Tab-separated table of C-alpha atoms and ligand atoms in Angstrom:
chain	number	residue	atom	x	y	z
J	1	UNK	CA	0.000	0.000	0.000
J	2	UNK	CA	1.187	3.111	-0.449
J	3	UNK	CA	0.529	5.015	2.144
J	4	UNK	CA	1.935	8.468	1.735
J	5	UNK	CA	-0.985	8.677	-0.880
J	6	UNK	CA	-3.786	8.452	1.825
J	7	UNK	CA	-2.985	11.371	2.984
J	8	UNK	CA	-5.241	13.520	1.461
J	9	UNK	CA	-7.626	10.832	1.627
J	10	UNK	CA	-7.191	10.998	5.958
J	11	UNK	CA	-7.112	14.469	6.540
J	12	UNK	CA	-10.367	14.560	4.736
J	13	UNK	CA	-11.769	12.823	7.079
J	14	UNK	CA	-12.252	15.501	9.786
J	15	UNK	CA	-14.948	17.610	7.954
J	16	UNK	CA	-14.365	21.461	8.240
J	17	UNK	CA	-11.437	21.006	9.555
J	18	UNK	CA	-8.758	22.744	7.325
J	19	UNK	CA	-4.956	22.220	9.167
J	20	UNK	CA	-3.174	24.271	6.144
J	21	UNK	CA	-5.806	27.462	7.279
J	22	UNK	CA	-5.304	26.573	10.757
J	23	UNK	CA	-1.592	26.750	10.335
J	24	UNK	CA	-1.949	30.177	8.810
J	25	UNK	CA	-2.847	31.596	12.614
J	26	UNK	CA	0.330	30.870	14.023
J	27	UNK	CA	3.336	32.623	12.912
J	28	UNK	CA	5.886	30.458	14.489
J	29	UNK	CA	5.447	27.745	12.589
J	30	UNK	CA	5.853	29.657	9.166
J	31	UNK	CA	10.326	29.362	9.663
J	32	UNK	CA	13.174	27.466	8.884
J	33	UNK	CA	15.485	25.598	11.034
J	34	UNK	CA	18.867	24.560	10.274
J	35	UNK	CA	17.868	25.386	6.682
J	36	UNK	CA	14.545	23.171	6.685
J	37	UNK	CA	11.177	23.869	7.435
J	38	UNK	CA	10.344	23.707	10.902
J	39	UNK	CA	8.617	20.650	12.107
J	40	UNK	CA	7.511	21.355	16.109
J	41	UNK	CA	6.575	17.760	17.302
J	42	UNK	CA	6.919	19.252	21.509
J	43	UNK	CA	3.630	20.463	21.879
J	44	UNK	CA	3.600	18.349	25.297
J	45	UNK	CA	6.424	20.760	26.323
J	46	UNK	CA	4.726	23.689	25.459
J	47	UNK	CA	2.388	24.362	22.964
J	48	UNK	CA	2.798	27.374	19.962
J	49	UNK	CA	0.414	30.662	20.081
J	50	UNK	CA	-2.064	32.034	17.767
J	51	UNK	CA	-1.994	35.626	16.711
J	52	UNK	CA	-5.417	36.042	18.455
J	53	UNK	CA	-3.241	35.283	21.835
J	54	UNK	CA	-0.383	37.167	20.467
J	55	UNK	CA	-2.554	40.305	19.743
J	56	UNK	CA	-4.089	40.403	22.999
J	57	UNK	CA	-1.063	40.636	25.249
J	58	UNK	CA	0.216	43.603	22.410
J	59	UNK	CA	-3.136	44.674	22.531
J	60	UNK	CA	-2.714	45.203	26.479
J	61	UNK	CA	0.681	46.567	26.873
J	62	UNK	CA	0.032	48.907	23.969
J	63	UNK	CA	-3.390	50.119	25.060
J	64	UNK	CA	-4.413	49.620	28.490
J	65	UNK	CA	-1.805	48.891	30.685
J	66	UNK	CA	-2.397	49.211	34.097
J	67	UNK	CA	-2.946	47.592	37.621
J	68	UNK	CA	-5.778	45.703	38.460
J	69	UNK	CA	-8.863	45.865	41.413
J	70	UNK	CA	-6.850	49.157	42.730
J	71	UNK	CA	-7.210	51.960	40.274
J	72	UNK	CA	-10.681	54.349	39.489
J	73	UNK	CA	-8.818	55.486	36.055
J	74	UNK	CA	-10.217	53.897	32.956
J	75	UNK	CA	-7.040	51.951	32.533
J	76	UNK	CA	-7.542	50.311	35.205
J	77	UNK	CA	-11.139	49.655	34.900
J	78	UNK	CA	-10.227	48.048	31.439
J	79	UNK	CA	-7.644	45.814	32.537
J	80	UNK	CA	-9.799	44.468	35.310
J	81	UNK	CA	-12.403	43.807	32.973
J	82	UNK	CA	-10.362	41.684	31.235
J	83	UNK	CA	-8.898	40.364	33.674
J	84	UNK	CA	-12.253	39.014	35.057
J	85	UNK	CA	-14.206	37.987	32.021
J	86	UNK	CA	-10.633	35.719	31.349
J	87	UNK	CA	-11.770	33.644	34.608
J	88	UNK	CA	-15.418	33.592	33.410
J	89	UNK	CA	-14.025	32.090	30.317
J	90	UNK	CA	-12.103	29.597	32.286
J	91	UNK	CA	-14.645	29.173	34.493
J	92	UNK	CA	-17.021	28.169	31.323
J	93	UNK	CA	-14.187	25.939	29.477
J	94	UNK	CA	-13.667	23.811	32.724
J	95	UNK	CA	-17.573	24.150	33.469
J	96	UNK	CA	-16.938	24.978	37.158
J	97	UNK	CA	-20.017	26.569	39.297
J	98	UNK	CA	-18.329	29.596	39.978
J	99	UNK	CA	-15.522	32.226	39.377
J	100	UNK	CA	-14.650	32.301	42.805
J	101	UNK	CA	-13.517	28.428	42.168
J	102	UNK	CA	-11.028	30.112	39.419
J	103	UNK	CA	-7.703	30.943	41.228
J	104	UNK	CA	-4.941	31.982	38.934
J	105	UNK	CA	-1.271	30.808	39.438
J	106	UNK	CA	1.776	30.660	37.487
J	107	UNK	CA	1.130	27.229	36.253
J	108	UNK	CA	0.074	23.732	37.386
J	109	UNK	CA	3.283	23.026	38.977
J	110	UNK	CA	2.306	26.305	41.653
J	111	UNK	CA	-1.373	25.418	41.776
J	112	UNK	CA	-0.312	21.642	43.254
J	113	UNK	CA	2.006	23.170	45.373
J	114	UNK	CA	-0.881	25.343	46.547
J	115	UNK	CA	-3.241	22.672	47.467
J	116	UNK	CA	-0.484	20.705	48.806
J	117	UNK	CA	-0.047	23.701	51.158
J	118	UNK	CA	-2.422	25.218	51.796
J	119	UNK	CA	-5.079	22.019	51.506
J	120	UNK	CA	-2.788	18.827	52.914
J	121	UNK	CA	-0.224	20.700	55.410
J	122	UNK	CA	-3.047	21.985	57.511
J	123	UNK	CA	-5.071	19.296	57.411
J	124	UNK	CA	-2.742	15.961	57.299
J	125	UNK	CA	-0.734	13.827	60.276
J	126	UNK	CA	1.416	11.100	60.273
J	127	UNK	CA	-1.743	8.604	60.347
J	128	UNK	CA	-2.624	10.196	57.009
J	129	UNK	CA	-2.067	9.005	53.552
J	130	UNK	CA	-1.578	10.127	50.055
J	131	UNK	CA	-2.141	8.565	47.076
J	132	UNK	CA	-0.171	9.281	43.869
J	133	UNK	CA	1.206	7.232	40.751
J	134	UNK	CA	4.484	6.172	38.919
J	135	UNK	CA	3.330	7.766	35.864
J	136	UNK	CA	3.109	11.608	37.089
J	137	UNK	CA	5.414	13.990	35.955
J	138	UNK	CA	7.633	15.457	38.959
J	139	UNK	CA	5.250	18.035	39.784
J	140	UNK	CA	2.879	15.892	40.879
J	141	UNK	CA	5.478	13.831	43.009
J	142	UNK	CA	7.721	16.315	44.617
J	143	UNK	CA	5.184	18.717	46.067
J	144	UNK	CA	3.607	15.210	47.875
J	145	UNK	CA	6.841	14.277	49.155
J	146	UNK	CA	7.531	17.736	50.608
J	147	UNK	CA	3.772	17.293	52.299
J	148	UNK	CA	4.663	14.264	53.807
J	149	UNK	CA	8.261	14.922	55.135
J	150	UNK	CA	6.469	17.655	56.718
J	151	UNK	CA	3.202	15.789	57.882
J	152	UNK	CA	4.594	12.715	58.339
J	153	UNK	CA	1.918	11.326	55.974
J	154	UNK	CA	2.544	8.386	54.347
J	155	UNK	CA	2.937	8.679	50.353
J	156	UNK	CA	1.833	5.723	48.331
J	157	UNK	CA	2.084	5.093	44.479
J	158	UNK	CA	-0.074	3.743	42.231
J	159	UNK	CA	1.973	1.477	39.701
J	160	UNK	CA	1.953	1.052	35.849
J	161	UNK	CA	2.163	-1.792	33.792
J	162	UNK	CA	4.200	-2.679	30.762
J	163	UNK	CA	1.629	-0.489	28.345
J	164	UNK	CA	2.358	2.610	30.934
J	165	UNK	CA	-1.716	2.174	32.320
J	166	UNK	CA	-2.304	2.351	35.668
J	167	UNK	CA	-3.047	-0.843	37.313
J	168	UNK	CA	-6.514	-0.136	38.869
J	169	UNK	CA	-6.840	-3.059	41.345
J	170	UNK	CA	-3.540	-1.797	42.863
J	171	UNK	CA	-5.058	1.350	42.964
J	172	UNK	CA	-8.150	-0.064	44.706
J	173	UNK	CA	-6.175	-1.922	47.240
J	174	UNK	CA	-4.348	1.074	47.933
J	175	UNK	CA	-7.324	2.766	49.119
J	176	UNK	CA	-8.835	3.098	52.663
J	177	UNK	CA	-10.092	5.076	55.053
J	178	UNK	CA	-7.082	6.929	56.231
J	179	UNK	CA	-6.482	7.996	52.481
J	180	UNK	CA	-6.896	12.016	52.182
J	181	UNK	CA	-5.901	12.670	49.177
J	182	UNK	CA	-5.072	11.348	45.822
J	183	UNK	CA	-3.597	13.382	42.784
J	184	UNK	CA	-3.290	12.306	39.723
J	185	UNK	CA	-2.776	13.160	36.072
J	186	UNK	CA	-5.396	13.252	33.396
J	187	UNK	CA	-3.010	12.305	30.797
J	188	UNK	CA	0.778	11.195	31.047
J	189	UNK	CA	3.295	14.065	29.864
J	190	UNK	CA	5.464	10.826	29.274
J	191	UNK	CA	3.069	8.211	27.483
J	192	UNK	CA	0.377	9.846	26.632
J	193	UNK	CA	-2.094	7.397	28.562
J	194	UNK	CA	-5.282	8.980	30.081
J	195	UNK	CA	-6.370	8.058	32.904
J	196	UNK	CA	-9.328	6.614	34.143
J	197	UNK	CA	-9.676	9.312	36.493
J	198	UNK	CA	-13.729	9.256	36.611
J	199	UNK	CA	-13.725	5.850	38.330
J	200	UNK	CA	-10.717	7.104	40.661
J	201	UNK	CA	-12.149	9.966	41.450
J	202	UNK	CA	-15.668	8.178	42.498
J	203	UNK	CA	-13.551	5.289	44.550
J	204	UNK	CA	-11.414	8.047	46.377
J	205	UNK	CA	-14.667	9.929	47.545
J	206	UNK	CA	-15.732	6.362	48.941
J	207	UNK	CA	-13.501	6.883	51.436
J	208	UNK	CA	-14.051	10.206	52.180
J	209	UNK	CA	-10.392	11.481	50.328
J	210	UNK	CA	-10.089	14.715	48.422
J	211	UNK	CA	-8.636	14.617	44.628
J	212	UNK	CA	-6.715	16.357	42.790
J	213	UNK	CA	-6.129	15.903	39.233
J	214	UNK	CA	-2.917	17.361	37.311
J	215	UNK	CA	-4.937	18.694	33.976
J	216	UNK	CA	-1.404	20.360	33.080
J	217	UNK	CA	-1.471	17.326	29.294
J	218	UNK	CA	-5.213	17.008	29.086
J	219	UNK	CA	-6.706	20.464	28.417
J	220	UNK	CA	-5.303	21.134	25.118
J	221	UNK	CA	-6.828	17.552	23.827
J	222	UNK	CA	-10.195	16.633	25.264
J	223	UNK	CA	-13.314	19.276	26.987
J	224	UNK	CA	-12.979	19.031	30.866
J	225	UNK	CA	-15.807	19.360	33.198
J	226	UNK	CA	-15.002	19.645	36.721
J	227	UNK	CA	-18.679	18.938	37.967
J	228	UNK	CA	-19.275	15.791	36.285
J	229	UNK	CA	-15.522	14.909	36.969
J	230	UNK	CA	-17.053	15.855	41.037
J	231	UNK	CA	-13.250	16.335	41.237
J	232	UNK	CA	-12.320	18.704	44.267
J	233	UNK	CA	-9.415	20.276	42.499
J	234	UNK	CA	-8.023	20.655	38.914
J	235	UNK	CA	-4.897	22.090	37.816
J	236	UNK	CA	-3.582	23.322	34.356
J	237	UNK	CA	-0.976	25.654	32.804
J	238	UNK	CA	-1.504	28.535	30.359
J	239	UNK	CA	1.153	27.547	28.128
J	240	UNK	CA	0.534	23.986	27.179
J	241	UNK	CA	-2.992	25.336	25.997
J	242	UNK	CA	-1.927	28.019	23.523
J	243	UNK	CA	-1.553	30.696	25.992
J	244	UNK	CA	1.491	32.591	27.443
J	245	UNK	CA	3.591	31.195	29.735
J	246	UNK	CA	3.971	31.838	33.202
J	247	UNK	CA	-0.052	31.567	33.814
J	248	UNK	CA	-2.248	28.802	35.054
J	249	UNK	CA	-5.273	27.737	36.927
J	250	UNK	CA	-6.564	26.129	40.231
J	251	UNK	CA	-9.730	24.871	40.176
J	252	UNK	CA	-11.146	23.890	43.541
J	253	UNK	CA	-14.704	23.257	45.339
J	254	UNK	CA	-15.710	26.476	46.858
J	255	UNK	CA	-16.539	24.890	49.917
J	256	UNK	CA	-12.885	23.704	50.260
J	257	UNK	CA	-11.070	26.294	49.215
J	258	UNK	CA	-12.921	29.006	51.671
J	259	UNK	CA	-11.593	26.314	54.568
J	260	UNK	CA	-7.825	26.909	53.158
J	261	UNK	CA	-5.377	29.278	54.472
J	262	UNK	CA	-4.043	31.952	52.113
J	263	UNK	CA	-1.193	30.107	50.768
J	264	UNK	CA	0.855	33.651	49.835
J	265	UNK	CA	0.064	36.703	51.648
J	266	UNK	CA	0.585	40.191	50.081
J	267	UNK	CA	-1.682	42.765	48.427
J	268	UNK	CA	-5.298	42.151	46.665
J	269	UNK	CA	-5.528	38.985	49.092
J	270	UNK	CA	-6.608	41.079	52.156
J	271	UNK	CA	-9.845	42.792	53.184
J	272	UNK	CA	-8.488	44.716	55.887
J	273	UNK	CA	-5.077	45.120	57.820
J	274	UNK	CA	-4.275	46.247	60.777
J	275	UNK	CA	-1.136	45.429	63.095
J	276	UNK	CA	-2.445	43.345	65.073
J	277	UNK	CA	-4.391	41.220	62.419
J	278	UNK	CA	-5.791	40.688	58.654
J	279	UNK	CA	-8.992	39.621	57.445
J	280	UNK	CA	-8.474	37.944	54.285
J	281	UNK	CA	-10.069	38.836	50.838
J	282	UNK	CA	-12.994	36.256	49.278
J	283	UNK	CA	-12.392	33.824	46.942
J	284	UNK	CA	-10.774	33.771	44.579
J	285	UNK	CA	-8.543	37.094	45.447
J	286	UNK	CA	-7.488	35.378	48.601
J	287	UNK	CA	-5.473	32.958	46.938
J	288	UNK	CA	-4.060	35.588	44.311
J	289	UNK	CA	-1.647	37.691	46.434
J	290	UNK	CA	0.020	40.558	44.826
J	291	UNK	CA	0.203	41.827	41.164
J	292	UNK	CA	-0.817	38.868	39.115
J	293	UNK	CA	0.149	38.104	35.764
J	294	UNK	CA	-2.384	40.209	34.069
J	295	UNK	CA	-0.725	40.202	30.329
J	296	UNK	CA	-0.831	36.446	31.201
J	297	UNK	CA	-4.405	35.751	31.841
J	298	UNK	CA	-5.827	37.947	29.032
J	299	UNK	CA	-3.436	35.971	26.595
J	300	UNK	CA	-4.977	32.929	29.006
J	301	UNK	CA	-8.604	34.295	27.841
J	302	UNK	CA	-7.514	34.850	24.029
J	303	UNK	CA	-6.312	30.973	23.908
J	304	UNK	CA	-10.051	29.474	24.862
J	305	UNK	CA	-11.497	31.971	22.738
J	306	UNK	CA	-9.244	30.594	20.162
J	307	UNK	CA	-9.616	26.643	21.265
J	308	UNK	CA	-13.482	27.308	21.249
J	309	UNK	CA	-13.245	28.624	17.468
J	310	UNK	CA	-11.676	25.438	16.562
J	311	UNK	CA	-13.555	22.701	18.744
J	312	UNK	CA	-12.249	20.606	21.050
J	313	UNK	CA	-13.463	17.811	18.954
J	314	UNK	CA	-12.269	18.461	16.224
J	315	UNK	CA	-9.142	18.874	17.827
J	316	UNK	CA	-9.182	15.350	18.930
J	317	UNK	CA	-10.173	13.922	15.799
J	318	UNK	CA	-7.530	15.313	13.889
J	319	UNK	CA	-4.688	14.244	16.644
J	320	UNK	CA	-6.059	10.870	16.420
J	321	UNK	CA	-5.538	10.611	12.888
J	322	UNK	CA	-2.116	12.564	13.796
J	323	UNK	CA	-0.936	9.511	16.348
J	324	UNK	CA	-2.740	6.567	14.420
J	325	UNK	CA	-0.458	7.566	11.496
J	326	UNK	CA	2.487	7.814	13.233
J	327	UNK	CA	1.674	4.836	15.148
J	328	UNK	CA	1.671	2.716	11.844
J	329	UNK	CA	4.339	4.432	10.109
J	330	UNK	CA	6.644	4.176	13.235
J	331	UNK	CA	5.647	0.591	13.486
J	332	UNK	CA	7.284	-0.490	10.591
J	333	UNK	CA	11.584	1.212	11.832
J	334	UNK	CA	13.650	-1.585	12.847
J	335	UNK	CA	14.966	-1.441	16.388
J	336	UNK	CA	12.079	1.153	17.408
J	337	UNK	CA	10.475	0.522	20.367
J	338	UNK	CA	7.028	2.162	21.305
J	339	UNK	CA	7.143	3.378	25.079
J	340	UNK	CA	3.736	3.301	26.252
J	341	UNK	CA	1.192	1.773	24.320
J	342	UNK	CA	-1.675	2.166	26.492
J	343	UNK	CA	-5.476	1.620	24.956
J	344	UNK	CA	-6.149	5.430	25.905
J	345	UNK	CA	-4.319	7.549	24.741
J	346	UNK	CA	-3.341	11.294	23.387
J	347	UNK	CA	-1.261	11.922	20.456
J	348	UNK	CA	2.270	11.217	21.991
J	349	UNK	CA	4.604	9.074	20.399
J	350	UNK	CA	7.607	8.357	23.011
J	351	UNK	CA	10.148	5.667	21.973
J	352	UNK	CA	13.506	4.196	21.918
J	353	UNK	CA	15.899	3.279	19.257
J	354	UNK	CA	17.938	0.297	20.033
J	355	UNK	CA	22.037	1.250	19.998
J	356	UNK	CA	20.981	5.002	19.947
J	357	UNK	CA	20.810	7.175	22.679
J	358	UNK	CA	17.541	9.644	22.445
J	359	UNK	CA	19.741	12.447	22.829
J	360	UNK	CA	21.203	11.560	19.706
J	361	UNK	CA	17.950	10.949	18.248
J	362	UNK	CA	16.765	14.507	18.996
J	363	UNK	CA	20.181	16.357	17.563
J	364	UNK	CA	19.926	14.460	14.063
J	365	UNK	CA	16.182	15.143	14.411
J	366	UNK	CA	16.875	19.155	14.950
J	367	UNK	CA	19.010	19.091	12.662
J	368	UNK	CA	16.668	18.184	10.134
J	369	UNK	CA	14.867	21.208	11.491
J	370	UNK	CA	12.630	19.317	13.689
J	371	UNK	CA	11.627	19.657	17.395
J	372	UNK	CA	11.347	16.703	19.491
J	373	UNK	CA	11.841	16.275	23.377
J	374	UNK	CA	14.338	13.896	24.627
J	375	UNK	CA	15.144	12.889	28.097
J	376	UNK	CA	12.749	11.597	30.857
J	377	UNK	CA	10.109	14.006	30.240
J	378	UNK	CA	10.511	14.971	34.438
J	379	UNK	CA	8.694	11.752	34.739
J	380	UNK	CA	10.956	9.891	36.348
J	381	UNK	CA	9.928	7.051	37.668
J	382	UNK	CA	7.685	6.046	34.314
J	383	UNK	CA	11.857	5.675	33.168
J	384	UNK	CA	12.370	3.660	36.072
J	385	UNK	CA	10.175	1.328	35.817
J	386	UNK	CA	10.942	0.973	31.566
J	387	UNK	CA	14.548	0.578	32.922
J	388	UNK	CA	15.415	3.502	30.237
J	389	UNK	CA	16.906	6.458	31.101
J	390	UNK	CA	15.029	8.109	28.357
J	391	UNK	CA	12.484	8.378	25.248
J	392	UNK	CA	12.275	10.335	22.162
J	393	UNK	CA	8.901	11.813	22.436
J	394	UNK	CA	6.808	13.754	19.617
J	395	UNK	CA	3.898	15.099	20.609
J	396	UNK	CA	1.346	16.359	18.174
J	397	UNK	CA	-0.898	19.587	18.180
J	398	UNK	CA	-3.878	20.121	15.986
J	399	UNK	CA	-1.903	22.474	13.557
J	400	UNK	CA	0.319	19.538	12.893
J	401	UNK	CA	-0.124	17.466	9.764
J	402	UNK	CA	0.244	13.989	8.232
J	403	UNK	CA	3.041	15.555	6.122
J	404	UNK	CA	5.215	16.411	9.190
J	405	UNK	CA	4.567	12.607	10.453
J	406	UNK	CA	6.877	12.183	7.358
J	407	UNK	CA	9.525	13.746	8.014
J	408	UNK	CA	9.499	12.612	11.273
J	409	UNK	CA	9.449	8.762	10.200
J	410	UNK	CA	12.000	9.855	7.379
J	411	UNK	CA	13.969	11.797	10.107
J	412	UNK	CA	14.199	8.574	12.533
J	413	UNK	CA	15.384	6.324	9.923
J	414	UNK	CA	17.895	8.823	9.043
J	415	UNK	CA	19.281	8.345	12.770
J	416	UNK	CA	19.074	4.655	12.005
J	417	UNK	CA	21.072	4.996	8.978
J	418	UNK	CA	23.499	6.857	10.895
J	419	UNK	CA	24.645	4.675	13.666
J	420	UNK	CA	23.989	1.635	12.092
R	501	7TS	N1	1.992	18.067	34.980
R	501	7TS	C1	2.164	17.501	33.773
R	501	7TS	C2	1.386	16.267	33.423
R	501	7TS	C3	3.033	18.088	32.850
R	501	7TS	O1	3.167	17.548	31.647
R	501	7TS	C4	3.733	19.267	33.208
R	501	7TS	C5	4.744	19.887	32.282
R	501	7TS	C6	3.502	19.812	34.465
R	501	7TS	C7	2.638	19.185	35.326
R	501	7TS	C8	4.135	21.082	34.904
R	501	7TS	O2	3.626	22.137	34.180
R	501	7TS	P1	4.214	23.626	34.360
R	501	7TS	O3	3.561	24.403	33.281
R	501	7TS	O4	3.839	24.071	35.713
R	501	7TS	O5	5.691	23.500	34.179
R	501	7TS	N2	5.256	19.016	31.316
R	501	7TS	C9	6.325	19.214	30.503
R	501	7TS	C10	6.734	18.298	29.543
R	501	7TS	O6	6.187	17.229	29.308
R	501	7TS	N3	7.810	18.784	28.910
R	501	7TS	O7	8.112	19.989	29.427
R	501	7TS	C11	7.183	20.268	30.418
């Protein structure tokens, strides 16, 4: 078969969706590297941004500039305006109850730290346990071991199995009633596996525990919605969904987060101040001390807009085709091992080549003017337990296309070529 002619054939099967257009709205892509087009395949790092994004942070500096919730000037009033309908659109793309269940951080890795915190050190001892999993990435490990050196809580993994899922009866037996909290990821930054976090989510509240789930892989490829989810907190970062960096979001139950201590304390997080005491601001200002990241959440605001425009489904559809693709193509390289070949999953291709070290892989790769991660993704123990100390990962976006698979695949067997 000749497959390079199906292309046209595939991409025609997500209706209205048109990736050469789509392309057109993000400037980035439009360069060369090392003398050949670019080909970005790390979306999982970080993903590229739209000119709609791009416009609205120029659009800020250029125009209305100016604190927020402080001044009476029209500046002001304008930046706080946009400011706040940015957590209404949040608030709507994650389909939380409220915008005072919206708190804005600098990215999942600060939100988990938060609720670690503010959440688990005030309300965990040493009888206490968390439950986590060998597949998170490190900010959804280290923040939990912090809790419990400080707690004395006891920490407790989840563990994977030779497709990188997570074995649920371990998971089950893990469980009781001195669990507190579990976090865990919607979808592996490593593998690519989602989770079955519905059914974890339902056998943690069994037992009375809280979760948390690390959203930081999952936004950017499937709709989220926190209520039927009935998960108590959700985190995800700005940048991985076509927004700015340095901007994310915690999403937590009102009821718990009004409990929780101010995790920073500083301006816009207080009602009132005197010497003696302060009387903290309502949610969600009490959790957003200080001048936040204003440019940040309007670009934060731009990047739904723009993910809305597109459709999260067709999104999906069009990375599925992306990773099927590359799944068969890839299938076919001598000495390439998939990493992570779970039933569920996104559109990340990790893998090894034997004899070759990834980092290797990703130089010949760049300089073919394409942009893979190699390493162990901060994940790990997923490496551990593959006994690798690293993958090649690509990791499609919707703007990528079957023709960049290609040069991938040709790419790879170029590094085969080489050291063989
Ligand atoms: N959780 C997951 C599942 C992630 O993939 C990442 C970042 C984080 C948390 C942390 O997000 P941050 O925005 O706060 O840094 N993942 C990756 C990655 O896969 N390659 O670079 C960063």
């Amino acid at each position: 078969m000749n497959k390079k002619s199906n292309i046209a054939e595939i991409q025609n099967q997500t209706e209205g969706f048109d990736v050469e257009k789509i392309r057109e709205d993000f400037p980035i892509l439009h360069q060369e590297v090392n003398g050949k087009p670019l080909v970005y395949l790390d979306n999982a790092a970080t993903s590229q941004k739209p000119k709609s994004v791009i416009d609205s942070i120029e659009k800020y500096y250029r125009g209305y500039n100016s604190n927020i919730h402080r001044g009476v000037h029209t500046l002001s009033e304008n930046a706080t305006e946009a400011y706040e309908s940015a957590r209404i659109k949040v608030r709507d793309f994650i389909h939380a109850n409220s915008t005072k269940e919206i708190v804005f951080v600098r990215g999942a890795t600060e939100a988990i730290n938060l609720v670690a915190q503010s959440f688990g050190r005030n309300t965990l001892g040493s009888e206490d346990e968390i439950i986590i999993t060998e597949l998170e990435h490190h900010a959804n490990i280290v923040p939990w071991q912090l809790l419990s050196q400080q707690t004395g809580a006891k920490l407790k993994y989840v563990p994977i199995n030779d497709n990188g899922e997570l074995v649920e009866s371990e998971y089950k037996k893990l469980l009781n009633e001195k669990t507190r909290i579990v976090a865990v990821g919607h979808i592996s930054n490593a593998l690519g596996t989602i989770n079955p976090i519905e059914n974890m989510i339902n056998l943690a509240h069994e037992y009375g525990a809280k979760v948390l789930i690390d959203g930081a892989q999952a936004t950017s490829h499937t709709s989220v919605d926190v209520k039927k989810l009935d998960c108590d907190f959700y985190v995800f970062s700005g940048h991985k969904l076509f927004g700015p960096t340095g901007i994310g979001v915690l999403y937590g139950k009102e009821d718990l987060l009004e409990k929780m201590p101010p995790y920073q304390g500083g301006g816009d997080m207080i009602k009132m101040v005197t010497m003696k005491e302060t009387q903290y601001n309502e949610l969600p200002h009490k959790f957003e001390a200080g001048t936040p990241n204003i440019s940040g959440v309007i670009g934060l605001g731009a990047a739904i807009d723009y993910v809305n425009k597109i459709g999260l489904e067709n999104i999906g559809n069009h990375e599925k085709q992306l990773l099927d693709y590359a799944n068969q193509m890839a299938s076919e390289i001598t000495g390439l091992k998939f990493i992570g070949t779970a039933k569920n999953k996104t559109s990340i291709l990790s893998f090894t080549l034997d004899g070759i070290h990834p980092h290797d892989v990703g130089t010949i790769l760049n300089n073919e003017g394409i942009a893979i991660r190699t390493g162990h993704h901060c994940a790990m123990p997923v490496m551990e337990y593959f006994q690798i100390p690293a993958t090649s990962r690509a990791s499609f976006s919707f703007y990528n296309t079957h023709a960049e698979v290609d040069v991938l695949i040709e790419g790879i067997n170029k590094c085969s070529k080489v050291f063989n």
